[in-house]
Amino acid sequence: TIEKSFIVPGYDDDTLAASSLILSDKIETVSTKELGKGPFVIGSTKVRPSVNEVFHKGGTLGFYMQVYNLKADETTLKPSATVEYELRKAGESASAKPVFQASEKAEESAHSQQMTIAKTLPLDTLAPGRYTLRVSVTDKIAGKSIAPVVSFTVQD
């Protein structure tokens, strides 16, 4: 058993905010009967966190985060955001080319100020070593951004 404490952050209703960026060795959607039930289930997603943040080459890196307080467009009542993913070898400068980079437009349903990011990334092309993952979320309506970063290790 490993005990790990954490401080629950407080969120201001007017500020773009995010939960912790959780690294996971397993992310899966649960059935409607299991919604919110059992260990590691957050809503409709089971997120088994990696305690030591060590992953194996050929395996999969999962990451999960919730974003809060997205502003809604006054006409459509829907928020509009972009999400950028950037994976770099730890210690490299910001001007170095990332190992992996992608972006997507994220539009949530009407009346929702929250967005959930649950992704997996195959690790078969990564060399063993230490890496950093940055998930940047930009609220296009409010013009605000957040970009949490987390580090992890890939081993053979």
CSV table of C-alpha atoms in Angstrom, one decimal, residues 61-138:
chain,number,residue,atom,x,y,z
A,61,LEU,CA,0.5,6.2,-21.5
A,62,GLY,CA,-2.9,7.3,-20.4
A,63,PHE,CA,-3.6,10.8,-19.2
A,64,TYR,CA,-6.8,12.3,-17.7
A,65,MET,CA,-7.7,15.9,-16.7
A,66,GLN,CA,-10.9,17.9,-16.2
A,67,VAL,CA,-11.1,21.6,-17.2
A,68,TYR,CA,-13.5,23.9,-15.4
A,69,ASN,CA,-15.1,27.3,-16.0
A,70,LEU,CA,-15.0,27.4,-19.8
A,71,LYS,CA,-16.9,30.5,-21.0
A,72,ALA,CA,-19.9,29.9,-23.3
A,73,ASP,CA,-20.7,31.7,-26.5
A,74,GLU,CA,-23.7,34.0,-25.9
A,75,THR,CA,-25.5,32.8,-29.1
A,76,THR,CA,-24.8,29.1,-29.1
A,77,LEU,CA,-24.4,28.7,-25.3
A,78,LYS,CA,-21.5,26.3,-26.1
A,79,PRO,CA,-17.9,26.8,-24.9
A,80,SER,CA,-15.2,26.6,-27.5
A,81,ALA,CA,-11.6,25.5,-26.7
A,82,THR,CA,-8.5,24.1,-28.3
A,83,VAL,CA,-6.4,21.4,-26.7
A,84,GLU,CA,-2.7,21.0,-27.6
A,85,TYR,CA,-0.6,18.0,-26.5
A,86,GLU,CA,3.2,18.2,-26.5
A,87,LEU,CA,5.6,15.5,-25.4
A,88,ARG,CA,9.3,16.3,-25.0
A,89,LYS,CA,12.4,14.6,-23.8
A,90,ALA,CA,13.0,16.0,-20.3
A,91,GLY,CA,15.7,18.7,-20.1
A,92,GLU,CA,15.4,19.7,-23.8
A,93,SER,CA,14.9,23.4,-24.5
A,94,ALA,CA,11.6,24.8,-25.7
A,95,SER,CA,13.1,25.4,-29.1
A,96,ALA,CA,13.8,21.7,-29.6
A,97,LYS,CA,11.4,19.7,-31.7
A,98,PRO,CA,8.8,17.8,-29.6
A,99,VAL,CA,8.7,14.0,-29.7
A,100,PHE,CA,5.0,14.2,-30.2
A,101,GLN,CA,2.7,17.1,-30.9
A,102,ALA,CA,-1.0,17.3,-31.7
A,103,SER,CA,-4.0,19.6,-31.3
A,104,GLU,CA,-7.7,19.4,-31.5
A,105,LYS,CA,-10.7,21.6,-31.3
A,106,ALA,CA,-12.9,20.8,-28.3
A,107,GLU,CA,-16.6,21.9,-28.3
A,108,GLU,CA,-18.7,20.8,-25.4
A,109,SER,CA,-22.4,20.5,-25.2
A,110,ALA,CA,-24.6,23.5,-24.4
A,111,HIS,CA,-24.7,24.7,-20.8
A,112,SER,CA,-21.5,22.9,-20.0
A,113,GLN,CA,-18.6,24.8,-18.5
A,114,GLN,CA,-16.5,21.6,-18.0
A,115,MET,CA,-14.5,19.5,-20.3
A,116,THR,CA,-12.9,16.1,-19.7
A,117,ILE,CA,-9.7,15.0,-21.4
A,118,ALA,CA,-9.0,11.3,-21.4
A,119,LYS,CA,-6.4,10.1,-23.9
A,120,THR,CA,-4.0,7.3,-24.5
A,121,LEU,CA,-0.7,7.5,-26.3
A,122,PRO,CA,1.3,4.4,-27.5
A,123,LEU,CA,4.9,4.4,-26.2
A,124,ASP,CA,6.4,1.9,-28.7
A,125,THR,CA,8.4,4.6,-30.6
A,126,LEU,CA,9.8,6.3,-27.5
A,127,ALA,CA,13.4,5.6,-26.4
A,128,PRO,CA,13.9,4.8,-22.7
A,129,GLY,CA,14.3,8.0,-20.6
A,130,ARG,CA,12.5,10.8,-18.9
A,131,TYR,CA,9.8,12.8,-20.6
A,132,THR,CA,7.4,15.7,-20.0
A,133,LEU,CA,3.9,16.0,-21.2
A,134,ARG,CA,2.2,19.4,-21.5
A,135,VAL,CA,-1.6,19.6,-22.1
A,136,SER,CA,-2.5,23.2,-23.1
A,137,VAL,CA,-6.1,24.2,-23.0
A,138,THR,CA,-7.2,27.6,-24.5
